[in-house]
Amino acid sequence: MFTLLRAAQGGIILYILYYIYWQLTVGASRRKMIRDYNCGPIRRYADWDPIFGLGTLTRSLKSVREHKLLENFRKRLEETGANTILLNHTGQDVISTIEPENLKTIQAVEFKKWSVGSRRIQIFTEFLGPGIFSTDGAAWAHSREMLRPNFVRSQVGDLDTFEVHVGHLINALPRDGSTVNLQKLFFQLTIDSATEFLFGESTNCLAPGIGGNRHAAEFAEAFDRGQEAVSLRARMGILSYLLPKRQYQSDTKKVHGTLSKPSAHSSKNPFSLSLLQSSNPPLGAHQLTPALAFVDSFVNLAFARHRSGKTSSSRYIFADALVAQHPTPTPLQIRSELLNILLAGRDTTASLLSNVLHTLARHPSILARLYAEVESTFGYTGKPTYEGLKGMKFLRAVLNESLRVHPVVPINSRQAVEDTVLPVGGGEDGRKAVFVKKGMVVNWSSWAMQRREDYYGADADVFRPGRWIDGDGEGGREGDGRDGRGGKGLRPGWEYLPFNGGARICLGQQFALTEASYTIVRLLQEFKDIQSRDDMPWQESLNITCCVFNGCLVGLTPR
């Protein structure tokens, strides 16, 4: 008993000594930073559970079930009366903000002081492998430099291959005016085009007489379910260990093949450094079932072509370019980068197309104006060109407005890698700086920020493409999308972030916009009317990207 008492007393003394030491070092440094930058206190979002934040969590989960998570983000800010707030997320303080100056600081001015976050790196690496979306620092910089040359103008503007897949889409659409869910077909279109661009061979989900193959379908289904699980795990924070794992593990296995299993190379972590550096990882086709070998088979083909020197001279293949550019490529590195880009190449473009067509079908006067621009630019039989698409001002305004009202990646976050400061959000008026300690997460919603009335006017929630066009002064505000004021169109800064900004700005944004533009023009050339067949208002289907919960249900009238 005496020994236990002495041990307890010793522990208390050690704690007091450590506390004094911490206050004299880290604490003193933080207090100085707060004084130097004139930081103010940040408003806290009220929660009935101040310890674990269960009130915030349960409200968030309820909003997920109701497909209103984005609106819930905005309501938290409105209820607190600030654009930057502090809230308790599963026991950890998190800052939420929709201040452009804060996002500029995080993504550009003080970029090196921020990480995508240990939680994101863990979850994304588990599902996608180490790549541009799941790494930081030197590993991220290497991925970006390896990928950058593959999005040059010559690749982005190659519309001949994409026309094949758009043709398959058009052939798959009913011509009797019956209702069709365009969103489902858009996801098939973009996985067909993305796999051809990345792997050199398409999944051909929309190809007539082929309809894809079972293994490609299994992969796509696992990829979709895996994204849902990744998003839910991110939202649950430290409580994610309570979520069921069997289906997620099965889907990860289908996406990654045998490399998702522990091996002699990787110990318990399938993406360990030793495996990344291995020149002979366990990737033989004899080790994989056909379903598991879907991506790995394309990676093996790229390595085989590289070894034989028989790479394609007639067309561009992303996987071949990655293998050729990397000084010492391993199959896992190439496969992981391909999966990271597949996520962006398929889901973002399909979500954008779904959101745009869902909205256009409900705004016939805006649709009519877009028809007129298509007719004046290409006619209804001419083949769209890259240069012609770039010159379509109203089409670009439609895309800009859709990305403002319905950004395809509406929520994002970063984690401070050292003690730092955000320029605004503190004090009673929210104009003072905010101190952010090392390890704290800051999240933001471009959906909420891009609907701020102080930046976009009293009609910020209204879809009005004319706000982007100079001198667009004819017509009413909600009629054909015109501005009604005739001044300069929008020239937004950091208050408009559909593709992020700074060093991590999306490499493929022009690729996505070109694909979306081409698809829209071809649909309008082929069909003289698009009518909404859905009375439901737009509701979010939010995973890593955001599309329409109820799909894009329309009726099409052919020419």
Coordinates of C-alpha atoms in Angstrom, one line a residue, residues 163 185 210-211 229 238 245 285 331 380 438 557:
E163 CA -16.2 10.6 -79.4
L185 CA -25.1 6.3 -67.9
I210 CA -20.3 -5.8 -75.5
G211 CA -21.9 -4.1 -72.5
A229 CA -17.1 3.5 -46.8
I238 CA -12.1 8.1 -34.0
K245 CA -15.5 -3.9 -41.9
A285 CA -1.3 -12.9 -63.0
P331 CA 3.8 -2.1 -60.3
Y380 CA -26.4 20.3 -85.2
K438 CA -0.2 21.7 -34.4
T557 CA -36.7 14.1 -78.0

